[in-house]
Amino acid sequence: MKMEQNDLRSLKGVGPSLESKLNNLDIFKQTDLLFHLPSKYEDRTFITKIGALESDAEAQVEGEILISSMVFRGRRMLMVQISDGTGIMALRFFTFNKYQKDALKKGSILRCFGKTRKTTTGIEMIHPNYEILDPKKKRALPKTLTPVYPTTQGLSQGKLRSLISQALNNKLDNIEDLLPSKIASELNLGPLDDALIETHSPKKESLTINELSPAKKRLVTEELIANQIGMRKIKRASKKQSAIPLTQAEMKERLISKLPFKLTESQKKVSSQISYDMALNQPMMRLLQGDVGSGKTVVAGLAMATAVDSGFQSALMAPTELLAEQHKQNLDEWFGPLGVKTGLLKSKLKAREKRILKESILNGDCQIIIGTHALFQESIEYHNLALVIVDEQHRFGVEQRFSLINKAKRDGVVPHQLIMTATPIPRTLAMTAYGDLDNSIISELPGGRGEIATLCLSEDKRGEVVEKTLREIKKGRQVYWVCPLIEESEDHNRESAEATFKTLSENLKEHRIGLVHGKLSADKKNKAMSEFKKHKLDLLVATTVIEVGVDVPNASMMVIENTERLGLSQLHQLRGRIGRGEHESFCIMLYKNPLGQTAKERLKVIRSSRDGFLISEKDLELRGPGEILGIRQKGVVGLKIADISRDAYLIPKINKVCDQFESDFPEESEKLVKRWIGNQINYRNV
Ligand code: ADP
Ligand code: MG
């Protein structure tokens, strides 16, 4: 075999156009194909008789085409019916070319795989995968599960499968084993080639095994090591950049002395960690975790005071305009008396207002700038931005973080960065998703807060809950009523905010009720929120938009509908909206019967604990990392095969071996990062 057999072109059927599609998937060499791993598997090892098909299930069916016709039902489609003697199934295709249409003709034998759907007229599949069988030849069924790969437009699963299996044949024997044998044996890992074979064409049994097989563990471990080392590289690269040292502490002290409360010990501690970082001439890269209500905003304010005092600008980025506005109010209260000018960049500014604001940002008049993504997306030019604070980071994701840093960079100088999140992130997950950041934790809530009693009730108790609501309102308190849906929908299992608003308005006529959800215009949302905040409303019906950050100390009760549908961290966040004043508070979680086992377990956790870290550990266990980070796992961490909730236990061990691996085998560890992370994160350019 020649040396240069690793290029894609030497695979059968790969020309320039296919090659560029593969490049889109970060595949540049044959060996990259080996590490393009399936996102799921299909079981095509057996055929199901049409008569035995269930609805809403993936199945493989074989039959003869009885009818094939073009029909118009609002749009053009190809309608095919097949029979296998036990029943008839319809197949519908909305897009097809002439070749496909001709092949799907009466009398042909078809094998197809797809998701079934029951209709009024029978059972059907929409756009199944299919092949036409030659009646003279027997076509064997696969013995292993069929992998489904992440792909790109114009590149079919069939094509990818054939390329990957070619690459496995060509390259498997000389794939480089990058892990030192000492590490492999210490962590009890199977050989790499077995691992790849099993992953690309697993035996059926391996799907049912929940535990990691040694083969799979091999790949998972490689990927997690690559992730850890990649994160360390990013961290080191970021720390090599230069930043402006911010050291003035006088305004910070003045701000503290004017606060209507005393800082908690935790707030003091993290605030001094932050001051320490900001005084260096390399950028702070710090994650600040603090449970809802732990008082992160004031910590952010103190950091900004240091920047302002040193003569530099700060930007505070919030996930929604609502929160940006709330921050603006808070900061004006604190900074107004000190003569510091703040500015809020919001979408609704008039052209003139916007121009004036942009000018004052450019000339440095405005020292604290608050906004959403708009802070870095629009043509905003800063005078001398030296500190960026991102609130509720879990809504943003890693890529956005990097792009933000790049946009904020000027003349090779980057701003200090503080990333705040209210969702406590289990340590293992934090190491994977935020391994490039230093970590600060606010571990206590300010004192003087009332207790929150949490009750989980079946929704048929709603009447009593309404009465309880009334009593709270009569005491002068305010109530949130949270629904997972905005409008009535086909999903009759979920309460909608609009319907609930109507019913409650009828039931509680003499009280002031507001509605806020994500489909309202920003104006209407803000109006409802600010009226609630000013106690011009007694009851606020809302969707989960109020989940993040909103602060109304007089609200003492929250009703949450369809609790069984929401994640633990989300429930914890919602509940954190109440219990902010001195009053005793009630969180009533309504659920729809019957509850599954997991749902029961989850309610038990949320009822009995207010410890955000414990709750997020449980959530990670029960629902996976996407739930906690607020984004699907892949988007956040970029993992192909490791699953943080399943594999978390490996991370501390892996973390231990990484140091030595990197220092003793610099070349191999570099290659490993490239193998797994490739061009996903270009850490050299951070
Ligand atoms: P979060 O960490 O959820 O962003 P906030 O910063 O919104 O919390 O703070 C919640 C509430 O607690 C605010 O009303 C804030 O003024 C108040 N607060 C913050 N720190 C303290 C403290 N040390 N003592 C009393 N109240 C505090
Ligand atoms: Mg907050």
XYZ file of C-alpha atoms and ligand atoms in Angstrom:
714
model
C 0.000 0.000 0.000
C 1.278 3.433 -0.903
C 1.858 5.984 1.819
C -0.621 8.517 0.522
C -3.657 6.312 0.690
C -5.348 8.369 3.315
C -6.879 10.904 0.962
C -10.596 10.807 0.261
C -10.206 10.797 -3.507
C -8.702 7.336 -3.487
C -11.996 5.966 -2.209
C -14.314 4.507 -4.810
C -16.794 7.074 -6.102
C -15.305 10.167 -4.487
C -14.868 13.125 -6.833
C -14.482 16.833 -6.118
C -18.134 17.426 -5.338
C -18.464 14.567 -2.881
C -15.151 15.507 -1.355
C -16.322 19.019 -0.609
C -19.482 17.679 1.013
C -17.349 15.496 3.238
C -15.219 18.510 4.055
C -18.373 20.209 5.281
C -18.598 17.471 7.866
C -15.018 18.094 8.950
C -13.883 14.992 7.092
C -10.663 15.531 5.171
C -8.991 12.135 5.231
C -10.066 8.519 5.279
C -9.121 8.255 8.915
C -11.514 11.108 9.676
C -14.282 8.888 8.316
C -13.493 6.301 10.961
C -14.171 8.879 13.630
C -17.382 10.101 12.068
C -19.594 8.251 14.517
C -23.253 7.308 14.272
C -25.762 9.448 16.093
C -28.163 6.506 16.335
C -28.878 3.069 14.969
C -31.736 1.459 13.095
C -32.639 -2.126 13.604
C -33.031 -3.559 10.129
C -32.188 -7.090 11.084
C -35.760 -8.288 10.700
C -38.963 -7.686 8.706
C -42.298 -6.903 10.349
C -45.517 -8.095 8.733
C -47.835 -5.250 7.794
C -50.638 -6.866 9.760
C -48.508 -6.696 12.895
C -47.356 -3.073 12.610
C -47.871 -0.740 15.506
C -48.347 2.980 15.191
C -45.502 5.447 15.809
C -42.748 2.896 15.683
C -39.784 2.347 13.436
C -40.190 -0.777 11.370
C -38.961 -2.558 8.307
C -41.533 -3.918 5.881
C -41.387 -5.803 2.610
C -44.183 -5.979 0.049
C -45.346 -5.757 -3.524
C -46.501 -2.455 -4.960
C -50.234 -2.593 -5.711
C -50.802 1.009 -6.737
C -48.498 3.880 -7.501
C -50.097 7.165 -8.404
C -49.568 10.892 -8.325
C -52.167 12.702 -6.308
C -52.793 16.329 -5.429
C -53.819 16.998 -1.857
C -52.930 20.617 -1.541
C -49.571 19.614 -2.891
C -48.220 17.105 -5.349
C -47.300 13.744 -3.937
C -46.565 10.211 -4.925
C -48.852 7.736 -3.227
C -47.779 4.095 -3.186
C -49.540 1.123 -1.641
C -47.815 -2.106 -0.822
C -49.100 -5.441 0.420
C -47.413 -8.468 1.935
C -50.495 -10.615 2.227
C -51.150 -9.641 5.856
C -52.253 -6.077 5.149
C -51.809 -2.955 3.072
C -49.604 -0.011 3.882
C -49.447 3.394 2.194
C -46.204 5.218 1.458
C -46.201 8.917 0.725
C -43.458 10.862 -1.004
C -43.470 14.620 -1.422
C -40.176 14.944 -3.200
C -39.032 12.471 -5.805
C -37.353 12.531 -9.167
C -38.386 10.847 -12.369
C -36.067 7.937 -11.790
C -37.526 7.247 -8.367
C -41.074 7.598 -9.660
C -40.446 5.085 -12.427
C -38.855 2.605 -10.085
C -41.793 2.703 -7.697
C -44.142 1.044 -10.149
C -46.882 -1.500 -9.746
C -45.546 -5.009 -9.334
C -42.134 -4.025 -7.928
C -41.029 -5.591 -4.681
C -40.061 -3.037 -2.103
C -38.224 -3.194 1.194
C -38.641 -0.096 3.282
C -37.742 1.250 6.678
C -39.505 4.141 8.356
C -41.740 5.398 11.071
C -45.318 4.197 10.980
C -48.352 6.391 11.447
C -51.965 5.361 11.875
C -54.415 7.342 9.760
C -58.170 7.121 9.360
C -57.683 4.885 6.341
C -54.983 2.574 7.642
C -51.282 2.642 8.317
C -48.662 4.635 6.441
C -45.056 5.726 6.256
C -43.979 9.124 5.021
C -40.753 9.178 3.048
C -39.431 5.837 4.217
C -36.009 4.634 3.197
C -36.521 2.000 0.587
C -34.900 -0.253 -1.925
C -36.424 -2.126 -4.844
C -35.620 -5.810 -4.597
C -34.795 -8.071 -7.487
C -37.371 -10.878 -7.196
C -34.874 -13.361 -8.602
C -32.196 -12.695 -6.019
C -32.468 -13.128 -2.307
C -31.367 -10.015 -0.487
C -30.038 -10.898 2.927
C -30.934 -8.803 5.942
C -28.086 -7.080 7.760
C -26.750 -8.963 10.773
C -25.747 -5.861 12.624
C -27.537 -2.632 13.447
C -27.569 0.007 10.755
C -25.757 3.212 11.741
C -27.279 6.603 11.074
C -24.644 9.307 10.686
C -24.790 13.050 11.018
C -24.752 14.219 7.436
C -25.079 17.203 5.175
C -27.263 18.140 2.255
C -26.805 15.952 -0.789
C -24.942 13.212 1.027
C -27.125 10.181 1.603
C -26.831 7.761 4.497
C -26.209 4.962 2.002
C -23.279 6.798 0.472
C -21.798 7.667 3.858
C -22.145 4.088 5.051
C -20.376 2.751 2.017
C -17.545 5.291 2.334
C -17.080 4.574 5.997
C -17.007 0.852 5.446
C -14.430 1.314 2.665
C -12.354 3.421 5.017
C -12.641 0.793 7.729
C -11.318 -1.811 5.308
C -8.468 0.373 4.141
C -7.312 2.077 7.248
C -8.254 0.079 10.265
C -5.036 -1.926 10.335
C -2.798 1.061 10.549
C -4.826 3.459 12.584
C -2.542 5.089 15.083
C -3.065 4.174 18.695
C -2.396 7.449 20.442
C -3.037 6.463 24.031
C 0.001 5.181 25.908
C -0.555 1.582 26.926
C -0.118 2.550 30.548
C -3.167 4.785 30.396
C -5.158 2.241 28.421
C -4.536 -0.438 30.984
C -5.003 1.896 33.940
C -8.420 2.840 32.655
C -9.178 -0.677 31.493
C -9.801 0.126 27.840
C -10.328 -2.227 24.918
C -8.309 -1.898 21.692
C -9.126 0.963 19.344
C -9.840 -1.097 16.216
C -12.407 -3.289 17.971
C -14.011 -0.192 19.357
C -14.396 1.351 15.924
C -15.827 -1.798 14.400
C -18.340 -2.195 17.156
C -19.407 1.403 16.938
C -19.929 1.449 13.196
C -21.724 -1.897 13.041
C -22.777 -3.029 16.468
C -24.340 -6.354 17.200
C -27.922 -6.062 18.170
C -27.301 -7.055 21.779
C -24.966 -4.173 22.395
C -27.816 -1.680 22.174
C -29.604 -3.191 25.087
C -26.541 -3.123 27.263
C -26.664 0.045 29.237
C -23.203 -0.165 30.617
C -20.228 0.816 28.573
C -18.695 -2.097 26.748
C -14.869 -2.060 26.893
C -14.923 -1.234 23.198
C -17.165 1.743 23.581
C -15.441 2.842 26.719
C -12.296 3.101 24.668
C -13.813 5.708 22.347
C -15.626 7.548 25.094
C -12.412 7.856 27.070
C -10.436 9.043 24.067
C -13.037 11.665 23.385
C -13.202 12.880 26.963
C -9.415 13.071 27.173
C -9.361 15.055 23.946
C -12.035 17.339 25.333
C -10.152 17.941 28.572
C -6.869 18.601 26.850
C -8.573 20.776 24.249
C -10.132 22.858 27.006
C -6.790 23.236 28.747
C -5.216 24.390 25.530
C -7.957 26.940 25.059
C -7.473 28.133 28.587
C -3.729 28.491 28.204
C -4.154 30.247 24.877
C -6.657 32.691 26.368
C -4.400 33.427 29.275
C -1.601 34.307 26.906
C -3.627 37.179 25.555
C -3.289 40.548 27.111
C -5.880 42.487 29.006
C -6.022 45.780 30.817
C -5.319 45.503 34.550
C -8.210 47.063 36.476
C -7.250 47.918 40.020
C -9.172 50.894 41.378
C -11.179 49.806 44.414
C -12.505 53.067 45.767
C -15.818 53.161 43.883
C -16.395 49.534 44.705
C -16.042 50.288 48.407
C -18.368 53.261 48.121
C -20.956 51.123 46.347
C -20.761 48.473 49.053
C -21.251 51.059 51.767
C -24.388 52.365 50.054
C -26.085 49.002 49.531
C -29.290 48.494 51.525
C -27.951 45.126 52.690
C -24.729 43.501 53.830
C -22.920 41.248 51.388
C -22.939 37.587 52.259
C -19.604 35.930 53.022
C -19.890 34.079 49.719
C -20.457 37.273 47.782
C -17.410 38.812 49.428
C -15.290 35.807 48.610
C -16.177 35.603 44.916
C -15.942 39.347 44.587
C -12.374 39.267 45.820
C -11.534 36.383 43.461
C -12.854 38.556 40.661
C -10.888 41.614 41.781
C -7.742 39.532 41.889
C -8.284 38.320 38.304
C -9.121 41.754 36.983
C -5.954 43.251 38.375
C -3.851 41.027 36.108
C -2.713 41.909 32.619
C -4.163 38.701 31.233
C -7.897 38.294 30.791
C -10.083 37.016 33.557
C -11.997 33.969 32.297
C -14.267 33.163 35.168
C -17.490 31.255 35.580
C -19.605 32.520 38.454
C -22.143 29.989 39.614
C -24.743 30.998 42.111
C -28.161 29.648 42.756
C -31.197 31.747 41.854
C -31.480 34.608 44.292
C -27.948 34.264 45.607
C -27.209 37.834 44.519
C -25.008 37.614 41.460
C -26.106 40.965 40.073
C -24.496 42.938 42.836
C -21.272 40.970 42.407
C -21.363 41.934 38.737
C -22.014 45.529 39.770
C -18.937 45.556 41.988
C -16.768 44.252 39.163
C -18.113 46.983 36.912
C -17.421 49.611 39.560
C -13.777 48.571 39.512
C -13.676 48.928 35.726
C -15.425 52.306 35.713
C -13.190 53.569 38.486
C -10.141 52.580 36.460
C -11.488 54.582 33.539
C -12.792 51.757 31.370
C -16.133 50.570 30.009
C -18.048 47.429 30.970
C -20.713 45.552 29.054
C -23.369 43.371 30.630
C -25.094 40.911 28.349
C -28.427 39.357 29.307
C -30.338 36.611 27.515
C -33.550 38.638 27.114
C -34.491 42.298 26.834
C -36.639 41.902 29.897
C -33.644 40.988 31.990
C -31.495 43.603 30.361
C -34.037 46.175 31.435
C -34.150 44.862 34.969
C -30.375 45.050 35.149
C -30.503 48.596 33.865
C -32.892 49.561 36.666
C -30.723 47.947 39.324
C -27.523 49.415 38.018
C -29.028 52.890 37.754
C -30.086 52.656 41.376
C -26.553 51.780 42.381
C -24.533 53.841 39.934
C -26.825 56.821 39.370
C -25.891 58.454 42.698
C -22.196 57.913 41.872
C -22.577 59.842 38.640
C -21.887 56.873 36.409
C -23.783 56.775 33.137
C -25.347 53.516 31.940
C -26.948 52.761 28.591
C -29.438 50.123 27.506
C -29.188 48.882 23.959
C -32.575 47.556 23.036
C -34.251 46.707 19.786
C -36.987 49.269 20.200
C -34.826 52.372 20.230
C -35.758 55.134 17.810
C -33.123 55.878 15.210
C -32.203 59.116 16.962
C -31.982 57.571 20.425
C -29.875 54.818 19.033
C -27.513 57.197 17.327
C -27.036 59.187 20.512
C -26.440 56.054 22.544
C -23.965 54.690 20.028
C -22.135 57.969 20.091
C -21.857 57.980 23.842
C -20.589 54.398 23.757
C -17.989 55.380 21.213
C -16.843 58.507 22.998
C -16.749 56.793 26.381
C -19.418 58.942 27.986
C -21.512 55.854 28.643
C -19.474 53.653 30.938
C -21.751 50.697 31.508
C -23.562 49.216 28.539
C -26.372 46.725 28.993
C -28.108 44.674 26.337
C -28.677 41.301 24.716
C -26.631 39.752 21.884
C -27.080 43.081 20.161
C -24.145 44.302 22.224
C -21.807 42.453 19.923
C -23.834 41.803 16.834
C -24.562 45.269 15.670
C -22.206 47.959 14.590
C -21.471 48.955 18.151
C -18.074 50.459 18.685
C -16.752 50.840 22.173
C -14.485 53.525 23.481
C -12.439 51.250 25.714
C -14.298 48.092 26.681
C -12.346 46.231 29.355
C -14.903 43.981 31.052
C -17.635 41.774 29.619
C -20.152 40.126 31.889
C -22.486 37.491 30.505
C -25.544 36.757 32.610
C -27.238 33.349 32.563
C -24.572 31.921 30.316
C -26.211 28.542 29.851
C -28.450 30.111 27.255
C -25.575 31.102 25.050
C -23.391 28.109 24.288
C -19.704 27.694 23.682
C -19.482 28.976 20.113
C -21.235 32.177 20.999
C -18.833 32.673 23.836
C -15.882 32.395 21.480
C -17.388 34.617 18.853
C -18.127 37.199 21.489
C -14.534 37.201 22.664
C -13.348 37.650 19.136
C -15.657 40.567 18.513
C -14.667 42.256 21.719
C -10.988 41.986 20.910
C -9.179 45.147 19.899
C -5.535 45.642 19.023
C -4.771 42.240 20.494
C -6.265 43.203 23.856
C -9.264 41.270 25.102
C -11.674 42.282 27.836
C -11.920 40.472 31.147
C -14.788 38.034 31.107
C -17.187 36.980 33.785
C -19.771 34.376 32.899
C -22.649 34.070 35.356
C -25.007 31.166 35.577
C -27.866 30.450 37.936
C -27.984 26.784 37.096
C -25.499 25.058 39.302
C -23.505 22.843 37.008
C -22.349 19.498 38.359
C -18.582 19.469 38.598
C -18.076 16.795 35.969
C -20.192 18.663 33.490
C -18.527 21.967 34.271
C -15.139 20.374 33.616
C -16.321 19.240 30.210
C -18.407 22.163 29.068
C -16.504 24.972 30.771
C -13.097 23.436 31.305
C -11.519 26.588 29.919
C -12.881 28.770 32.707
C -11.945 29.323 36.337
C -14.758 28.677 38.699
C -16.346 30.723 41.496
C -19.348 29.596 43.456
C -21.723 31.616 45.620
C -22.734 28.946 48.036
C -25.278 30.677 50.254
C -28.459 32.684 49.888
C -28.767 36.042 51.627
C -30.426 35.724 55.002
C -33.748 37.230 56.003
C -35.666 35.337 53.403
C -38.895 33.499 54.106
C -39.163 29.757 53.702
C -40.655 28.225 50.568
C -43.057 25.365 51.110
C -43.270 23.167 48.040
C -46.412 21.105 47.440
C -46.977 18.678 44.608
C -50.664 18.308 43.844
C -52.693 16.527 41.233
C -54.308 19.012 38.881
C -57.817 18.104 40.006
C -57.004 20.147 43.118
C -56.867 23.290 41.015
C -60.006 24.693 42.670
C -58.377 24.687 46.097
C -55.283 26.214 44.613
C -57.338 29.094 43.225
C -58.737 29.699 46.714
C -55.253 29.709 48.186
C -54.244 32.184 45.496
C -57.090 34.433 46.523
C -55.997 34.356 50.161
C -52.443 35.344 49.244
C -53.677 38.212 47.098
C -55.920 39.419 49.921
C -52.885 39.471 52.201
C -51.321 41.883 49.732
C -49.002 39.334 48.168
C -48.532 38.543 44.490
C -48.741 35.257 42.652
C -47.148 33.718 39.547
C -49.081 31.115 37.607
C -46.807 29.306 35.169
C -47.949 27.240 32.177
C -45.652 25.405 29.803
C -47.666 26.299 26.679
C -48.660 29.657 25.200
C -51.845 28.805 23.304
C -54.307 25.946 23.291
C -52.886 23.325 21.017
C -53.559 19.834 19.879
C -51.724 18.684 22.935
C -54.595 18.477 25.379
C -52.251 17.284 28.046
C -50.761 20.679 28.617
C -52.297 23.796 30.050
C -51.896 26.910 27.976
C -51.120 30.324 29.379
C -53.842 31.987 27.336
C -56.598 29.619 28.418
C -55.470 29.791 32.033
C -55.410 33.573 31.862
C -59.012 33.548 30.630
C -60.262 31.156 33.269
C -58.485 32.899 36.115
C -59.686 36.298 34.915
C -63.234 34.992 35.152
C -62.695 33.360 38.529
C -60.882 36.273 40.130
C -62.775 39.163 38.595
C -62.020 41.801 41.192
C -58.247 41.279 40.983
C -55.651 42.494 38.548
C -54.288 39.767 36.327
C -51.583 39.992 33.693
C -50.271 37.685 31.003
C -46.744 37.326 29.728
C -45.370 34.862 27.224
C -42.749 34.656 24.536
C -45.064 35.451 21.629
C -46.063 38.846 22.946
C -44.267 41.856 21.592
C -41.368 43.044 23.700
C -43.437 46.091 24.681
C -46.329 44.075 25.985
C -44.046 41.695 27.814
C -42.177 44.516 29.465
C -45.373 46.293 30.365
C -46.818 43.219 32.069
C -43.562 42.494 33.864
C -42.980 46.003 35.066
C -46.596 46.339 36.233
C -46.192 43.148 38.179
C -42.988 44.436 39.644
C -44.681 47.685 40.698
C -47.560 45.720 42.203
C -50.062 47.031 39.717
C -50.902 43.391 39.057
C -51.776 40.767 41.654
C -51.412 37.711 39.524
C -49.191 37.046 36.585
C -49.940 34.176 34.246
C -46.751 33.328 32.421
C -44.893 30.773 30.423
C -41.388 29.792 31.412
C -40.088 33.120 30.068
C -40.059 34.275 33.670
C -37.677 31.482 34.487
C -34.556 33.531 34.352
C -33.630 36.388 36.582
C -36.879 38.217 37.278
C -36.934 39.710 40.761
C -40.171 40.603 42.603
C -39.716 40.194 46.378
C -43.423 40.663 47.140
C -44.368 37.558 45.118
C -45.020 34.835 47.650
C -46.719 32.130 45.675
C -46.155 30.297 42.445
C -48.359 27.734 40.770
C -46.691 25.608 38.120
C -48.811 23.599 35.705
C -47.701 20.336 34.120
C -44.781 19.960 36.423
C -44.271 16.455 35.044
C -43.133 18.019 31.755
C -40.456 20.278 33.105
C -36.882 19.484 34.038
C -35.709 19.679 37.627
C -33.306 22.517 37.040
C -36.030 24.424 35.284
C -38.440 23.900 38.168
C -35.786 24.973 40.601
C -35.194 28.124 38.564
C -38.878 28.912 38.450
C -39.318 28.383 42.139
C -36.393 30.701 42.766
C -38.611 33.587 41.624
C -40.459 33.432 44.948
C -39.152 33.429 48.491
C -37.221 36.601 47.756
C -38.889 38.725 50.398
C -39.414 38.132 54.090
C -42.786 36.391 53.594
C -43.390 32.708 53.807
C -43.830 31.440 50.269
C -45.632 28.608 48.562
C -44.743 26.792 45.397
C -47.542 24.593 44.186
C -46.595 22.119 41.529
C -49.582 20.705 39.690
C -49.204 17.508 37.757
C -51.303 15.418 35.486
C -51.947 11.814 36.410
C -50.758 9.168 35.864
C -47.172 9.913 36.782
C -44.389 7.697 35.481
C -41.661 6.385 37.752
C -39.097 8.981 36.717
C -41.594 11.801 37.097
C -42.392 10.634 40.616
C -38.753 10.483 41.478
C -38.171 13.942 40.085
C -41.031 15.478 42.040
C -39.699 13.909 45.173
C -36.321 15.522 44.638
C -37.712 18.976 43.949
C -40.131 18.815 46.861
C -37.513 17.879 49.366
C -34.547 19.961 48.290
C -33.631 23.543 47.578
C -30.005 22.758 46.998
C -29.337 23.722 43.401
C -26.248 21.532 43.099
C -28.000 18.460 44.364
C -30.911 19.130 42.040
C -28.717 19.561 39.002
C -26.774 16.371 39.815
C -30.097 14.538 39.854
C -31.183 16.225 36.674
C -27.999 15.186 34.963
C -28.663 11.639 36.070
C -32.324 11.625 35.070
C -32.448 13.784 31.973
C -28.957 14.420 30.693
C -26.790 17.525 30.303
C -28.933 19.296 27.699
C -31.468 19.924 30.403
C -28.984 21.648 32.645
C -27.180 23.682 30.074
C -30.435 24.686 28.433
C -29.258 23.595 25.027
C -28.986 20.210 23.439
C -25.885 18.433 24.562
C -24.158 18.308 21.205
C -24.461 22.009 20.650
C -22.866 22.724 23.955
C -20.087 20.290 24.437
C -19.609 18.956 20.925
C -19.285 15.357 22.049
C -19.832 12.616 19.503
C -19.993 9.522 21.630
C -19.432 10.349 25.261
C -22.612 10.975 27.188
C -21.966 13.060 30.236
C -24.793 11.651 32.291
C -23.745 8.080 31.609
C -20.016 8.638 31.610
C -19.591 11.334 34.246
C -17.941 8.879 36.605
C -14.976 8.587 34.244
C -14.187 12.278 34.212
C -12.286 12.650 37.503
C -10.090 9.669 36.586
C -9.527 11.007 33.119
C -8.674 14.390 34.445
C -5.922 12.810 36.508
C -4.187 11.120 33.591
C -4.400 14.156 31.324
C -1.538 16.068 32.941
C 0.920 13.304 32.467
C -0.291 12.411 29.018
C 0.154 15.975 27.875
C 3.601 16.443 29.366
C 5.053 13.011 28.516
C 3.460 12.629 25.091
C 2.975 16.113 23.671
C 2.790 14.946 20.081
C 0.281 12.181 20.713
C -1.913 14.319 22.888
C -1.984 17.020 20.235
C -2.967 14.443 17.634
C -5.668 13.071 19.867
C -7.231 16.493 20.229
C -7.131 16.900 16.488
C -8.648 13.475 15.947
C -11.640 14.197 18.150
C -12.124 17.903 18.097
C -10.585 18.604 14.732
C -11.613 21.957 13.464
C -14.597 22.355 15.734
C -12.738 24.675 18.011
C -9.761 26.400 16.630
C -8.076 27.040 19.916
C -5.070 28.704 18.377
C -7.233 31.582 17.264
C -9.189 32.087 20.413
P -29.460 36.200 41.142
O -28.214 35.612 41.701
O -30.533 35.196 40.982
O -29.203 37.002 39.896
P -30.135 38.751 42.186
O -28.834 39.372 41.921
O -31.264 39.101 41.280
O -29.982 37.189 42.251
O -30.525 39.055 43.695
C -31.754 38.661 44.225
C -32.245 39.659 45.243
O -31.447 39.587 46.412
C -32.184 41.085 44.774
O -33.354 41.733 45.215
C -30.953 41.627 45.471
O -31.036 43.024 45.674
C -30.972 40.873 46.773
N -29.668 40.701 47.416
C -28.483 40.491 46.808
N -27.499 40.327 47.712
C -28.074 40.427 48.938
C -27.595 40.352 50.277
N -26.315 40.143 50.543
N -28.492 40.511 51.281
C -29.785 40.716 51.020
N -30.307 40.806 49.782
C -29.477 40.657 48.735
Mg -29.701 37.094 37.900
